[in-house]
Every structure is written in structure tokens, then in C-alpha cells.
Tab-separated table of C-alpha atoms in Angstrom:
chain	number	residue	atom	x	y	z
A	1	UNK	CA	97.369	204.766	174.808
A	2	UNK	CA	93.489	203.794	174.602
A	3	UNK	CA	91.417	203.862	171.129
A	4	UNK	CA	88.092	205.687	171.201
A	5	UNK	CA	85.618	203.491	169.499
A	6	UNK	CA	86.138	206.380	166.784
A	7	UNK	CA	89.864	205.905	166.334
A	8	UNK	CA	88.662	201.779	166.085
A	9	UNK	CA	86.234	202.351	163.383
A	10	UNK	CA	88.978	204.137	161.465
A	11	UNK	CA	91.784	201.567	161.701
A	12	UNK	CA	89.310	198.999	160.414
A	13	UNK	CA	87.845	200.949	157.619
A	14	UNK	CA	91.522	201.519	156.599
A	15	UNK	CA	92.634	197.982	157.156
A	16	UNK	CA	90.132	196.957	154.781
A	17	UNK	CA	91.421	199.298	151.976
A	18	UNK	CA	95.093	197.397	152.111
A	19	UNK	CA	94.201	193.682	153.324
A	20	UNK	CA	93.782	193.125	149.572
A	21	UNK	CA	97.662	194.009	148.995
A	22	UNK	CA	98.671	193.655	152.323
A	23	UNK	CA	101.169	190.663	150.855
A	24	UNK	CA	102.691	192.900	148.566
A	25	UNK	CA	102.812	195.981	151.079
A	26	UNK	CA	104.352	193.960	154.087
A	27	UNK	CA	107.203	192.380	151.433
A	28	UNK	CA	107.743	195.975	150.052
A	29	UNK	CA	108.085	197.817	153.611
A	30	UNK	CA	110.217	194.971	155.337
A	31	UNK	CA	112.669	194.841	152.083
A	32	UNK	CA	113.078	199.180	152.351
A	33	UNK	CA	113.654	198.098	155.826
A	34	UNK	CA	116.599	196.559	155.651
A	35	UNK	CA	117.871	198.401	153.055
A	36	UNK	CA	117.650	201.712	155.023
A	37	UNK	CA	118.252	200.574	158.702
A	38	UNK	CA	120.697	197.582	157.569
A	39	UNK	CA	121.369	196.954	160.809
A	40	UNK	CA	117.943	194.943	161.305
A	41	UNK	CA	119.448	192.221	158.329
A	42	UNK	CA	121.318	190.875	161.617
A	43	UNK	CA	117.476	189.190	162.556
A	44	UNK	CA	117.532	187.427	159.397
A	45	UNK	CA	120.909	186.059	159.042
A	46	UNK	CA	119.440	182.674	158.620
A	47	UNK	CA	118.024	183.708	155.263
A	48	UNK	CA	119.935	182.575	152.677
A	49	UNK	CA	119.073	186.305	150.689
A	50	UNK	CA	118.732	189.524	152.253
A	51	UNK	CA	118.233	191.534	149.643
A	52	UNK	CA	115.548	193.347	149.652
A	53	UNK	CA	113.556	191.174	146.608
A	54	UNK	CA	113.986	188.142	148.010
A	55	UNK	CA	111.316	185.878	148.140
A	56	UNK	CA	112.346	185.236	152.085
A	57	UNK	CA	111.985	189.195	153.018
A	58	UNK	CA	108.769	189.037	150.918
A	59	UNK	CA	107.314	186.208	152.761
A	60	UNK	CA	108.275	187.766	156.469
A	61	UNK	CA	106.701	191.136	156.029
A	62	UNK	CA	103.951	189.212	154.248
A	63	UNK	CA	103.783	187.925	158.135
A	64	UNK	CA	104.253	190.707	159.788
A	65	UNK	CA	101.225	192.507	157.925
A	66	UNK	CA	99.538	189.440	158.777
A	67	UNK	CA	99.689	189.957	161.977
A	68	UNK	CA	98.700	193.599	161.584
A	69	UNK	CA	95.585	192.184	160.569
A	70	UNK	CA	94.963	189.731	163.527
A	71	UNK	CA	95.358	193.038	165.947
A	72	UNK	CA	93.305	194.480	163.518
A	73	UNK	CA	90.528	191.885	164.411
A	74	UNK	CA	91.332	192.001	167.759
A	75	UNK	CA	90.933	195.967	168.073
A	76	UNK	CA	89.606	195.535	171.288
A	77	UNK	CA	92.521	193.321	172.999
A	78	UNK	CA	95.371	194.054	170.830
A	79	UNK	CA	97.634	192.743	173.379
A	80	UNK	CA	96.155	190.441	174.000
A	81	UNK	CA	95.962	189.269	169.926
A	82	UNK	CA	99.761	189.630	169.644
A	83	UNK	CA	100.796	188.260	172.876
A	84	UNK	CA	102.822	185.288	171.966
A	85	UNK	CA	103.526	187.617	169.301
A	86	UNK	CA	105.548	189.664	171.203
A	87	UNK	CA	106.733	187.382	173.522
A	88	UNK	CA	108.590	185.562	170.521
A	89	UNK	CA	110.007	188.362	169.243
A	90	UNK	CA	111.654	189.462	172.650
A	91	UNK	CA	112.239	186.548	174.273
A	92	UNK	CA	113.326	183.674	172.155
A	93	UNK	CA	114.433	185.980	168.986
A	94	UNK	CA	115.642	188.897	171.249
A	95	UNK	CA	114.603	191.414	168.910
A	96	UNK	CA	115.484	194.824	170.350
A	97	UNK	CA	112.372	197.200	171.328
A	98	UNK	CA	114.586	199.988	169.817
A	99	UNK	CA	113.672	197.925	165.685
A	100	UNK	CA	109.851	198.168	166.067
A	101	UNK	CA	109.989	201.855	166.733
A	102	UNK	CA	112.179	201.831	163.392
A	103	UNK	CA	108.981	199.732	161.486
A	104	UNK	CA	106.563	202.514	162.599
A	105	UNK	CA	108.482	205.898	161.739
């Protein structure tokens, strides 16, 4: 799927509204994810506390939104912006791609 110039403009506009609270939003979103889709907890088994309010869950959620911010910053080439992160999750951490679809539903 290709983004039009208008699409990109809208994404950047929305991100500027979200970015000041990105860490909080990311932490909350990941906390909800592990409650609604408990099968995703297997990817965080190294965390001492897997509760939705866990500092580790909150911090990782903040990282996720930080990566989205990087993608928005490199919106003209999102694939390149996120390629290292994609490879890490696919090959090193072996995260099932189905779980990424869960994040955007």
C-alpha cells in the first residue's frame, strides 16, 4: 500500500497531537494488549511483572510508540525506518507476525 502526500500529511498531523503523550499511550496500549490477548505474554516472559501496570510493560509500550514516532519521522520510507526493528522481532525474538496484526485491530 502506498501513501499519498495527503495521507502522509494527515499522519504527521495526528502524530503531533499524540507524541507529547506517546509514552503514556504506549504503556497503556501494551498493558491492554496483554489483558485482551494473553497469549502475547509469552514474548515478555523475561519481565518480572506481567501486570498491565508493570513498569516494564509501560516502558516497552513507550518504546513501541517511540518506534512509531521514528516511522512517522521517516514516513517517506517507513520500511527503511523500521527495518532493524523488524528484523530484531522477526529473526531474533521470533515474534509471530500474527501478533502485529493484533496490535492494529
